[in-house]
Coordinates of C-alpha atoms and ligand atoms in Angstrom, one line a residue:
M22 CA -125.3 10.8 -103.4
S23 CA -126.5 8.0 -105.6
D24 CA -125.0 4.6 -105.9
P25 CA -122.1 4.9 -108.3
N26 CA -123.1 1.9 -110.2
A27 CA -126.5 3.4 -110.9
T28 CA -124.9 6.2 -112.9
H29 CA -123.9 3.5 -115.4
A30 CA -127.5 2.7 -116.0
H31 CA -128.1 6.3 -117.1
A32 CA -125.0 6.6 -119.2
N33 CA -126.3 5.8 -122.6
P34 CA -126.1 7.9 -125.7
A35 CA -129.8 8.7 -125.8
H36 CA -129.9 10.0 -122.3
C37 CA -126.7 11.9 -123.0
T38 CA -128.3 13.8 -125.8
T39 CA -131.4 14.7 -123.7
A40 CA -129.4 15.8 -120.7
R41 CA -127.1 17.9 -122.8
G42 CA -130.1 19.5 -124.5
N43 CA -131.6 20.4 -121.1
R44 CA -128.3 21.9 -120.0
V45 CA -127.9 24.0 -123.1
R46 CA -131.4 25.3 -122.5
W47 CA -130.9 26.4 -118.9
L48 CA -127.7 28.1 -119.7
G49 CA -128.8 29.2 -123.1
V50 CA -128.8 33.0 -122.4
A51 CA -125.2 32.8 -121.2
M52 CA -124.1 31.0 -124.3
V53 CA -123.7 34.2 -126.3
A54 CA -120.0 33.6 -125.9
L55 CA -120.0 30.4 -127.8
L56 CA -117.0 30.2 -130.0
A57 CA -116.6 28.9 -133.5
T58 CA -112.8 28.3 -133.7
P59 CA -112.0 24.9 -135.1
C60 CA -110.1 22.7 -132.7
A61 CA -107.3 22.5 -135.3
L62 CA -106.6 26.2 -134.7
V63 CA -106.4 25.8 -131.0
W64 CA -103.9 23.0 -131.5
A65 CA -101.8 25.1 -133.8
Q66 CA -101.6 28.0 -131.4
Q67 CA -101.2 26.3 -128.1
V68 CA -98.0 26.8 -126.1
N69 CA -96.0 24.2 -124.5
P70 CA -98.0 23.1 -121.5
D71 CA -95.0 23.0 -119.2
E72 CA -92.3 25.3 -120.6
T73 CA -90.1 25.1 -117.5
G74 CA -91.4 21.7 -116.3
H75 CA -89.2 19.1 -114.8
E76 CA -90.7 15.7 -114.8
P77 CA -88.9 13.8 -112.1
V78 CA -89.2 10.1 -112.8
Q79 CA -91.8 8.7 -110.4
T80 CA -91.8 4.9 -110.7
R81 CA -94.3 3.3 -108.5
E82 CA -91.4 2.1 -106.3
A83 CA -90.0 5.7 -106.0
L84 CA -93.5 6.9 -105.2
A85 CA -94.0 4.3 -102.5
R86 CA -90.8 5.6 -100.8
A87 CA -91.7 9.3 -100.9
K88 CA -92.2 10.9 -97.5
P89 CA -93.3 14.4 -96.4
V90 CA -91.3 16.7 -94.2
T91 CA -92.9 16.7 -90.8
A92 CA -93.2 19.3 -88.1
K93 CA -95.1 19.6 -84.8
H94 CA -96.1 23.3 -84.7
A95 CA -95.9 25.2 -87.9
M96 CA -95.0 24.7 -91.6
V97 CA -94.2 26.6 -94.8
V98 CA -93.9 25.1 -98.2
S99 CA -92.9 27.2 -101.2
A100 CA -91.3 26.8 -104.6
Q101 CA -88.0 28.5 -103.3
H102 CA -86.1 27.3 -100.3
L103 CA -85.0 30.7 -99.1
A104 CA -88.5 32.0 -99.2
T105 CA -89.7 29.0 -97.1
L106 CA -87.0 29.7 -94.5
V107 CA -88.1 33.4 -94.3
G108 CA -91.6 32.2 -93.5
V109 CA -90.4 29.7 -90.9
D110 CA -88.3 32.3 -89.2
I111 CA -91.3 34.7 -89.0
L112 CA -93.4 31.9 -87.4
K113 CA -90.6 31.0 -84.9
R114 CA -90.4 34.7 -83.9
G115 CA -94.1 34.6 -83.0
G116 CA -95.6 35.8 -86.3
N117 CA -98.9 34.2 -87.4
A118 CA -99.6 32.5 -90.7
V119 CA -100.7 35.8 -92.3
D120 CA -97.4 37.5 -91.2
A121 CA -95.5 34.5 -92.6
A122 CA -97.5 34.4 -95.9
V123 CA -96.8 38.1 -96.6
A124 CA -93.1 37.7 -95.7
V125 CA -92.8 34.6 -98.0
G126 CA -94.6 36.5 -100.8
F127 CA -92.2 39.5 -100.7
A128 CA -89.2 37.1 -100.4
E129 CA -90.4 35.1 -103.5
A130 CA -90.5 38.4 -105.4
V131 CA -86.7 38.3 -104.9
V132 CA -85.7 34.7 -104.9
H133 CA -88.3 33.3 -107.4
P134 CA -88.5 36.3 -109.8
C135 CA -90.1 34.3 -112.7
C136 CA -93.3 34.0 -110.7
G137 CA -93.1 35.4 -107.2
N138 CA -93.8 39.1 -107.7
I139 CA -94.8 42.6 -106.7
G140 CA -95.5 43.3 -110.4
G141 CA -98.5 41.0 -110.6
G142 CA -101.4 39.8 -108.6
G143 CA -103.1 36.9 -107.0
F144 CA -105.3 35.4 -104.4
M145 CA -105.1 34.4 -100.7
T146 CA -107.3 31.9 -99.0
I147 CA -107.3 32.1 -95.2
H148 CA -108.7 29.9 -92.5
L149 CA -108.5 31.6 -89.1
K150 CA -108.3 29.6 -85.8
D151 CA -111.7 31.0 -84.8
G152 CA -113.2 29.1 -87.8
R153 CA -113.6 31.9 -90.3
N154 CA -112.8 31.3 -93.9
L155 CA -111.7 34.3 -95.9
F156 CA -110.6 35.1 -99.4
L157 CA -108.6 38.1 -100.6
N158 CA -108.7 39.0 -104.3
F159 CA -105.7 41.0 -105.4
R160 CA -105.9 40.1 -109.1
E161 CA -104.6 42.8 -111.5
K162 CA -107.1 45.1 -113.1
A163 CA -107.3 46.3 -116.7
P164 CA -106.2 50.0 -117.1
A165 CA -109.0 52.6 -117.7
K166 CA -108.0 53.0 -121.3
A167 CA -108.3 49.2 -122.0
T168 CA -110.8 48.1 -124.7
P169 CA -112.2 44.7 -125.8
T170 CA -110.4 45.0 -129.1
M171 CA -107.0 46.3 -127.9
F172 CA -105.2 43.1 -128.9
Q173 CA -106.5 43.2 -132.4
D174 CA -105.3 45.1 -135.5
A175 CA -107.5 47.3 -137.7
D176 CA -108.7 44.1 -139.5
G177 CA -109.8 42.5 -136.3
N178 CA -106.9 40.0 -136.2
V179 CA -105.3 39.3 -132.9
V180 CA -101.7 40.7 -133.0
D181 CA -99.2 38.0 -131.9
G182 CA -97.3 39.0 -128.7
R183 CA -99.2 42.2 -128.0
S184 CA -100.9 40.9 -124.9
T185 CA -97.8 39.0 -123.7
D186 CA -94.6 41.0 -124.6
T187 CA -95.6 44.6 -124.5
Y188 CA -96.8 47.2 -122.0
L189 CA -100.3 46.8 -123.3
G190 CA -100.2 43.4 -121.6
V191 CA -99.6 44.9 -118.2
G192 CA -102.5 44.9 -115.8
V193 CA -102.4 47.2 -112.8
P194 CA -100.5 45.2 -110.2
G195 CA -102.3 44.0 -107.1
T196 CA -99.7 42.1 -105.0
V197 CA -98.5 45.0 -102.8
M198 CA -102.1 46.1 -102.1
G199 CA -103.1 42.5 -101.4
F200 CA -100.3 41.8 -99.0
A201 CA -100.7 45.1 -97.1
T202 CA -104.4 44.5 -96.9
A203 CA -104.0 41.0 -95.5
L204 CA -101.3 42.1 -93.0
K205 CA -103.3 45.0 -91.7
A206 CA -106.5 43.0 -91.3
Y207 CA -105.1 39.7 -89.8
G208 CA -101.3 40.0 -89.3
T209 CA -99.5 40.9 -86.1
M210 CA -96.3 42.4 -87.5
S211 CA -95.5 45.6 -89.3
L212 CA -94.9 45.9 -93.1
Q213 CA -91.3 46.8 -92.3
E214 CA -90.8 43.6 -90.3
V215 CA -92.2 41.3 -92.9
I216 CA -90.4 43.0 -95.9
A217 CA -87.0 43.1 -94.1
P218 CA -85.9 39.6 -95.1
A219 CA -86.8 40.2 -98.8
I220 CA -84.8 43.5 -98.7
K221 CA -81.8 41.6 -97.3
L222 CA -82.0 38.9 -99.9
A223 CA -82.2 41.5 -102.7
R224 CA -79.4 43.7 -101.4
E225 CA -77.0 41.0 -100.4
G226 CA -78.0 38.5 -103.1
Y227 CA -78.4 34.8 -102.8
I228 CA -76.6 31.8 -104.3
L229 CA -78.4 30.2 -107.2
K230 CA -79.3 26.5 -107.2
Q231 CA -80.0 24.4 -110.3
G232 CA -83.8 25.0 -110.1
D233 CA -83.2 28.8 -110.0
V234 CA -80.8 28.7 -112.9
D235 CA -83.2 26.5 -115.0
S236 CA -85.9 29.2 -114.7
L237 CA -83.5 32.1 -115.5
D238 CA -82.0 30.2 -118.5
S239 CA -85.4 29.9 -120.2
R240 CA -85.4 33.6 -120.8
T241 CA -81.8 34.5 -121.6
S242 CA -82.5 36.0 -125.0
D243 CA -85.4 38.1 -123.6
F244 CA -83.3 39.5 -120.8
A245 CA -80.7 40.5 -123.4
E246 CA -83.2 42.7 -125.2
H247 CA -83.5 45.3 -122.4
A248 CA -80.4 46.8 -120.9
N249 CA -81.9 47.4 -117.4
V250 CA -83.1 43.7 -117.3
A251 CA -79.8 42.3 -118.6
A252 CA -77.8 44.3 -116.0
I253 CA -79.6 42.4 -113.3
F254 CA -80.5 39.0 -114.7
L255 CA -77.5 38.3 -116.9
N256 CA -74.0 38.0 -115.4
H257 CA -71.9 40.4 -117.6
G258 CA -74.1 39.4 -120.5
K259 CA -73.9 35.7 -119.8
P260 CA -76.5 33.4 -118.2
F261 CA -76.0 32.9 -114.4
K262 CA -74.5 29.6 -113.3
V263 CA -75.3 27.4 -110.3
G264 CA -73.3 28.7 -107.3
E265 CA -73.2 32.3 -108.5
R266 CA -74.8 35.1 -106.5
L267 CA -77.8 37.1 -107.8
V268 CA -77.9 40.6 -106.3
Q269 CA -80.9 42.9 -107.0
K270 CA -80.1 46.4 -105.7
D271 CA -82.9 48.1 -107.6
L272 CA -85.4 45.7 -106.2
A273 CA -84.0 46.2 -102.7
H274 CA -84.5 50.0 -103.1
T275 CA -88.1 49.5 -104.3
L276 CA -88.9 47.2 -101.4
E277 CA -87.4 49.7 -99.0
L278 CA -89.7 52.4 -100.4
I279 CA -92.7 50.0 -99.8
A280 CA -91.5 49.2 -96.3
K281 CA -91.3 52.9 -95.4
G282 CA -94.2 54.3 -97.4
G283 CA -96.6 51.4 -97.6
T284 CA -99.1 51.0 -100.4
K285 CA -98.8 54.8 -101.1
A286 CA -95.2 54.4 -102.2
F287 CA -96.3 51.8 -104.8
Y288 CA -99.6 53.2 -106.0
E289 CA -99.1 56.9 -105.6
G290 CA -95.3 57.4 -105.2
S291 CA -92.2 57.1 -107.3
I292 CA -92.8 53.4 -108.2
A293 CA -96.1 54.2 -109.9
H294 CA -94.5 57.2 -111.6
T295 CA -91.6 55.1 -113.0
V296 CA -93.9 52.3 -114.3
V297 CA -96.3 54.8 -115.9
K298 CA -93.3 56.7 -117.5
A299 CA -92.0 53.4 -118.9
S300 CA -95.5 52.5 -120.1
D301 CA -95.9 55.9 -121.9
A302 CA -92.5 55.5 -123.5
N303 CA -93.3 52.0 -124.8
G304 CA -96.8 52.4 -126.2
G305 CA -98.7 51.3 -123.0
I306 CA -101.9 52.8 -121.5
L307 CA -101.2 52.6 -117.8
S308 CA -102.0 55.8 -115.9
L309 CA -101.3 57.2 -112.5
Q310 CA -105.0 57.2 -111.9
D311 CA -105.1 53.4 -112.6
F312 CA -102.6 52.9 -109.8
A313 CA -104.4 55.3 -107.5
D314 CA -107.7 53.6 -108.1
Y315 CA -106.4 50.0 -107.5
T316 CA -108.2 48.1 -104.8
A317 CA -107.9 44.6 -103.3
Q318 CA -111.1 43.0 -102.3
W319 CA -112.3 40.5 -99.7
E320 CA -114.7 38.0 -101.3
K321 CA -116.7 35.0 -100.0
P322 CA -114.7 31.9 -100.8
I323 CA -116.2 29.1 -102.9
Q324 CA -117.1 26.1 -100.6
C325 CA -118.2 22.6 -101.4
Q326 CA -118.4 19.3 -99.7
Y327 CA -116.7 16.1 -100.7
H328 CA -117.1 12.9 -98.7
G329 CA -117.3 14.9 -95.4
Y330 CA -114.4 17.3 -96.3
T331 CA -115.2 21.0 -96.8
V332 CA -113.2 22.5 -99.7
V333 CA -112.6 26.2 -99.4
S334 CA -111.2 27.8 -102.5
A335 CA -111.1 30.6 -105.0
P336 CA -114.2 32.3 -106.3
P337 CA -114.4 34.4 -109.5
P338 CA -112.4 36.2 -110.9
S339 CA -110.7 32.9 -110.5
S340 CA -112.3 29.9 -112.1
G341 CA -110.3 27.7 -109.8
G342 CA -112.6 27.0 -106.9
T343 CA -115.7 26.7 -109.0
T344 CA -114.2 24.3 -111.5
L345 CA -112.5 22.2 -108.7
C346 CA -115.8 21.9 -106.9
L347 CA -117.7 21.1 -110.0
I348 CA -115.3 18.2 -110.8
L349 CA -115.5 17.0 -107.2
Q350 CA -119.3 17.0 -107.3
I351 CA -119.4 15.1 -110.5
I352 CA -117.0 12.4 -109.3
E353 CA -118.2 12.1 -105.7
P354 CA -120.4 9.0 -106.2
Y355 CA -117.7 7.0 -108.1
P356 CA -115.7 4.4 -106.1
L357 CA -112.3 5.9 -106.9
A358 CA -110.6 4.3 -103.9
K359 CA -111.8 0.9 -105.0
W360 CA -110.7 1.5 -108.6
G361 CA -107.3 2.8 -107.5
Y362 CA -104.9 5.5 -108.7
G363 CA -104.2 5.4 -112.4
S364 CA -106.8 2.6 -113.0
V365 CA -108.7 2.7 -116.3
N366 CA -112.0 3.6 -114.5
S367 CA -110.5 6.3 -112.3
V368 CA -108.8 8.0 -115.3
H369 CA -111.9 7.6 -117.5
Y370 CA -114.3 9.2 -115.0
L371 CA -111.9 11.9 -113.8
V372 CA -111.2 12.9 -117.4
E373 CA -114.8 13.0 -118.3
A374 CA -115.6 15.1 -115.3
E375 CA -112.8 17.6 -116.1
R376 CA -113.9 17.8 -119.7
R377 CA -117.4 18.9 -118.7
A378 CA -116.3 21.2 -115.9
F379 CA -113.8 23.0 -118.1
A380 CA -116.4 23.5 -120.8
D381 CA -118.5 25.4 -118.2
R382 CA -115.4 27.2 -116.9
N383 CA -114.5 28.7 -120.2
T384 CA -118.0 29.7 -121.1
Y385 CA -119.6 31.1 -118.0
L386 CA -117.0 32.6 -115.7
G387 CA -115.5 36.1 -115.6
D388 CA -114.9 39.0 -113.2
P389 CA -118.1 39.2 -111.0
A390 CA -117.8 43.0 -110.8
F391 CA -118.7 42.9 -114.6
V392 CA -120.5 39.7 -115.4
H393 CA -122.9 37.4 -113.7
N394 CA -121.3 34.1 -112.7
P395 CA -124.0 31.4 -112.4
I396 CA -122.2 29.7 -109.4
D397 CA -125.2 28.4 -107.6
R398 CA -126.5 26.7 -110.7
L399 CA -123.0 25.4 -111.8
L400 CA -122.5 23.9 -108.3
S401 CA -126.0 22.6 -107.8
D402 CA -126.4 18.8 -107.2
E403 CA -128.8 18.8 -110.2
H404 CA -126.1 20.2 -112.5
A405 CA -123.5 17.6 -111.3
A406 CA -126.1 14.8 -111.8
E407 CA -126.9 16.1 -115.2
L408 CA -123.3 16.2 -116.3
R409 CA -122.6 12.8 -114.7
A410 CA -125.4 11.2 -116.6
T411 CA -123.8 12.2 -119.9
I412 CA -120.6 10.2 -119.1
L413 CA -120.5 6.9 -121.1
P414 CA -119.3 4.0 -119.0
D415 CA -117.0 2.5 -121.7
K416 CA -116.2 5.3 -124.1
A417 CA -114.6 8.8 -124.2
T418 CA -117.0 11.6 -125.1
P419 CA -115.5 13.7 -127.9
S420 CA -115.1 17.3 -126.7
S421 CA -117.0 18.4 -129.8
E422 CA -120.1 16.8 -128.2
I423 CA -119.8 18.9 -125.1
K424 CA -121.0 22.5 -125.3
G425 CA -119.1 25.5 -124.2
S426 CA -116.0 27.4 -125.4
L427 CA -112.4 26.3 -126.0
G428 CA -109.1 26.4 -124.2
A429 CA -105.5 25.0 -124.0
P430 CA -103.0 24.7 -121.2
E431 CA -100.4 27.3 -120.4
G432 CA -97.1 26.8 -118.7
N433 CA -96.1 27.0 -115.1
H434 CA -95.7 30.8 -114.7
T435 CA -97.4 31.2 -111.4
T436 CA -96.4 30.1 -107.9
H437 CA -98.2 28.7 -104.9
Y438 CA -97.3 28.5 -101.3
S439 CA -98.9 27.2 -98.1
V440 CA -98.4 28.3 -94.5
V441 CA -99.8 26.9 -91.2
D442 CA -98.9 28.4 -87.8
K443 CA -98.9 26.9 -84.3
D444 CA -102.4 28.1 -83.5
G445 CA -104.0 26.5 -86.5
N446 CA -104.3 29.6 -88.7
A447 CA -103.8 28.6 -92.3
V448 CA -103.0 30.6 -95.4
A449 CA -102.8 29.4 -99.1
V450 CA -101.5 31.9 -101.6
T451 CA -101.3 31.7 -105.4
Y452 CA -99.9 34.7 -107.2
T453 CA -98.5 35.4 -110.6
I454 CA -97.1 37.7 -113.3
N455 CA -98.7 35.3 -115.8
F456 CA -96.0 34.2 -118.3
L457 CA -92.6 33.3 -117.0
F458 CA -91.0 36.6 -116.0
G459 CA -94.3 38.3 -117.0
N460 CA -93.8 40.6 -120.0
K461 CA -90.1 40.2 -119.5
Q462 CA -89.7 44.0 -118.9
I463 CA -88.7 46.0 -115.9
A464 CA -89.8 49.7 -115.7
G465 CA -86.7 51.9 -115.2
D466 CA -84.9 51.1 -112.0
T467 CA -87.8 49.5 -110.2
G468 CA -86.1 46.1 -110.3
F469 CA -89.3 44.0 -110.7
F470 CA -90.8 42.3 -113.7
L471 CA -94.2 43.5 -114.9
N472 CA -97.0 41.1 -115.4
D473 CA -98.6 40.3 -118.8
E474 CA -101.9 39.3 -117.1
M475 CA -104.0 41.1 -119.7
D476 CA -103.3 38.0 -121.8
D477 CA -105.7 36.1 -119.5
F478 CA -108.6 38.1 -121.0
T479 CA -110.3 37.0 -124.2
A480 CA -108.2 38.6 -126.9
K481 CA -111.0 38.1 -129.3
P482 CA -113.9 35.7 -128.9
G483 CA -113.2 32.6 -130.9
V484 CA -109.5 33.2 -131.3
A485 CA -106.7 31.8 -129.1
N486 CA -104.8 34.4 -127.1
G487 CA -101.0 34.3 -126.7
A488 CA -101.4 31.5 -124.2
G489 CA -103.5 29.4 -126.4
L490 CA -106.7 30.0 -124.5
V491 CA -109.9 30.6 -126.4
Q492 CA -112.6 32.0 -124.1
G493 CA -115.9 33.9 -124.4
V494 CA -117.1 37.5 -124.2
V495 CA -117.8 37.2 -120.4
N496 CA -114.0 37.5 -120.1
Q497 CA -113.5 40.2 -122.7
V498 CA -111.2 43.2 -121.8
E499 CA -113.0 46.1 -120.1
P500 CA -111.6 49.0 -118.2
G501 CA -111.1 48.2 -114.5
K502 CA -112.0 44.5 -115.0
R503 CA -109.9 41.6 -113.7
P504 CA -109.0 38.8 -116.1
L505 CA -110.3 35.3 -115.4
S506 CA -107.8 33.2 -113.6
S507 CA -107.4 29.5 -112.9
M508 CA -105.5 30.0 -109.6
T509 CA -106.8 27.7 -106.9
P510 CA -105.4 28.4 -103.5
T511 CA -107.3 25.8 -101.5
I512 CA -107.8 24.9 -97.8
V513 CA -109.6 21.6 -97.1
L514 CA -111.3 21.3 -93.7
R515 CA -112.2 18.2 -91.8
Q516 CA -114.7 18.8 -89.0
G517 CA -114.0 22.5 -89.3
K518 CA -110.3 22.2 -88.8
P519 CA -107.6 22.6 -91.5
F520 CA -106.8 19.2 -93.1
M521 CA -104.9 20.2 -96.2
L522 CA -103.5 23.3 -97.9
T523 CA -102.8 23.0 -101.6
G524 CA -102.5 24.8 -104.8
S525 CA -100.3 25.0 -107.9
P526 CA -99.0 27.1 -110.8
G527 CA -99.9 26.0 -114.4
S528 CA -102.9 28.0 -115.6
A529 CA -105.7 25.6 -116.5
T530 CA -103.6 22.7 -115.1
I531 CA -103.6 24.4 -111.7
I532 CA -107.1 23.1 -111.2
S533 CA -106.3 19.4 -112.0
S534 CA -103.0 19.5 -110.1
T535 CA -104.8 20.9 -107.0
L536 CA -107.7 18.4 -107.4
E537 CA -105.3 15.4 -107.7
S538 CA -103.2 16.4 -104.7
F539 CA -106.4 16.1 -102.7
L540 CA -107.8 13.0 -104.3
N541 CA -104.5 11.2 -104.0
V542 CA -104.7 11.5 -100.3
V543 CA -108.4 11.0 -99.6
E544 CA -109.1 8.4 -102.3
F545 CA -105.9 6.7 -103.0
G546 CA -104.3 6.6 -99.5
M547 CA -101.1 8.5 -100.4
N548 CA -99.2 10.6 -97.9
M549 CA -98.8 14.3 -98.8
Q550 CA -95.4 13.8 -100.5
Q551 CA -96.6 10.9 -102.6
A552 CA -99.8 12.8 -103.5
V553 CA -97.6 15.8 -104.7
N554 CA -95.1 13.6 -106.6
A555 CA -97.5 11.3 -108.3
P556 CA -97.8 11.7 -112.1
R557 CA -100.9 13.7 -112.9
L558 CA -103.6 13.8 -115.6
H559 CA -105.3 16.8 -117.1
Q560 CA -108.2 17.3 -119.5
Q561 CA -109.7 20.7 -120.2
W562 CA -112.3 20.1 -122.9
Y563 CA -110.2 21.4 -125.8
P564 CA -107.8 20.3 -127.1
D565 CA -109.5 16.9 -127.0
V566 CA -106.5 15.1 -125.5
V567 CA -105.6 13.8 -122.1
Y568 CA -102.4 15.1 -120.6
A569 CA -100.8 12.4 -118.5
G570 CA -97.5 12.3 -116.5
E571 CA -95.0 9.5 -117.2
G572 CA -95.8 6.5 -115.0
L573 CA -99.5 7.3 -114.4
L574 CA -100.7 4.6 -116.7
T575 CA -99.4 1.1 -117.3
P576 CA -99.0 0.3 -121.0
K577 CA -102.0 -2.0 -120.7
S578 CA -104.2 0.7 -119.1
Q579 CA -103.2 3.2 -121.7
Q580 CA -104.0 0.7 -124.5
T581 CA -107.5 0.1 -123.0
L582 CA -108.1 3.8 -122.7
E583 CA -107.0 4.5 -126.2
A584 CA -109.4 1.8 -127.4
M585 CA -112.1 3.8 -125.6
G586 CA -111.3 6.8 -127.7
Y587 CA -108.6 8.7 -125.6
T588 CA -105.5 10.3 -127.1
F589 CA -102.7 10.9 -124.6
K590 CA -100.0 13.5 -124.5
R591 CA -97.2 13.7 -122.0
F592 CA -97.0 16.5 -119.5
S593 CA -95.5 17.2 -116.1
G594 CA -98.4 19.4 -114.8
G595 CA -98.1 22.1 -112.1
A596 CA -96.0 22.3 -109.0
V597 CA -98.0 21.7 -105.9
E598 CA -96.8 23.1 -102.6
A599 CA -99.0 21.4 -100.0
I600 CA -99.4 20.8 -96.2
L601 CA -101.5 18.0 -94.6
I602 CA -102.4 18.2 -91.0
N603 CA -102.7 14.6 -89.8
P604 CA -106.1 14.5 -88.1
E605 CA -105.1 11.8 -85.6
T606 CA -101.7 13.2 -84.5
G607 CA -101.9 16.9 -85.4
V608 CA -98.5 16.5 -87.1
L609 CA -97.9 18.7 -90.1
E610 CA -96.8 17.0 -93.3
G611 CA -95.2 19.3 -95.8
A612 CA -94.5 18.5 -99.4
N613 CA -92.6 20.5 -101.9
D614 CA -93.1 19.4 -105.5
P615 CA -90.0 17.8 -107.0
R616 CA -91.0 19.6 -110.2
R617 CA -89.7 22.7 -108.4
P618 CA -86.3 21.4 -107.2
A619 CA -85.4 24.8 -105.6
G620 CA -88.4 24.6 -103.4
L621 CA -88.6 23.4 -99.7
A622 CA -91.0 22.3 -97.1
A623 CA -89.8 23.2 -93.6
G624 CA -91.3 23.8 -90.2
Y625 CA -90.6 23.4 -86.5
Ligands
LIG26 N1 -102.2 33.7 -115.2 C1 -102.6 32.4 -114.9 C2 -103.9 32.4 -114.1 O1 -104.2 33.4 -113.5 O2 -104.6 31.4 -114.3

């Protein structure tokens, strides 16, 4: 990589124009998706970037004191303490990281119902002790009857709420197929064994903590709208309180069916029948054939190098790994460590790299089974150099001068967890039902919330979808297609061995949260807990604003950056659940994000 200071010599407006022009030419054909929506519209439609976010105060003093949980052999970190303990128990009983990851995933479907799921889908990144890096895609698929205009009315206007609150928003769920596929290929335990703890938690119930209640409280009025939902998630019509027990008998029964009948029970048996019946009764288009046709798929993970670390992450249909790697490749030559965390220079160059990478993300990425993703070109050294050369040393680049499509942040409706076992197998999982509690509906007596993942598609090119995202035709709805995701389950290797597992919820902010958890360690010398706790920043091209956590910037730094042309907005940003394997000692350092107070890092 070139001398960082040399990049400044290229960073003048004239060069900027030329470089951008070249870039537009080489990607010209793919630009058919370019969108015309004015930024003002995006602003007007964007949702709260952190609907359920807690922003624990992280003064520099508090940050300096933060310490990770340590363990010698194995570790699990998830957004819900009971799910973490399920995983640790599986590992102690001799299960490997895949067994534990699947057990945690089913447990989270019970104890983290906003986000953990069997009604949604996700991705699993695996590093096996023999050195193999694997990636499992169990993202939801659009039903066969889906069409590019299904979220528009007869006049072509996007219908508010159709992709988020109705059965039309439900993609064919992938989680059960994904977990069963991973377990069969690389686990050592049976489906019955790894589901058993989840069944017990659902049948006997669990005591709610403040973090659990906070997430349930955010949907009280939605739960009240459907009798079968209210019967479970309201306590005699009232919101649950801390210390009360949440019992989910329907979900326990559904999980028992899966434990006994495997994927057939879900995709061909009574569960599929109940979901399709509810879909039919409520204007949906899901069919039994959609369930029977569902497949999870092994893909080649995205890999890139950063200062000697190998980053292994999510390929399309997630944008996560590609965008993460593109940002890393742009910033690699800059002396971030010398500049320091939260410094004017670090913030400036990170923000400008994110702005450019997100412009590409929103324009060029979609389900590779349907559209070509120009990954090699996006992740080439030449492309990173070209984008780097457009960054002005002392000035923000207005997003309007960067080409691509538009987007805005969503809330934290997803969940991530990380598992390392005693043999060095490592599994990072991010899965989701999209919005908090998905489409807020449960089919009949199945007991699980259905996703509204169809909202991650382009509702209409040039118009924000329900989540505020405006994307291109490469991500338009098509039968059997998987919507573009930002989920970024990531394993970082050092000399071929796992160094860090990280990932986050938060839609587009997943990518910056994951990125910063890594940079905070390798550039800014933080331990894993500090890296997770630290206030974050996020820029995603449009809106042309920088999201910054409280305490990231000193008033003076903020003033300097504002004078350079930046506008700041407060956010909390994601919820990273990470593990660092100390390369010198081999000790595992786990960090639950304090933005998820019900979460836990634990090991043995
Ligand atoms: N539903 C959020 C994501 O996949 O990015």
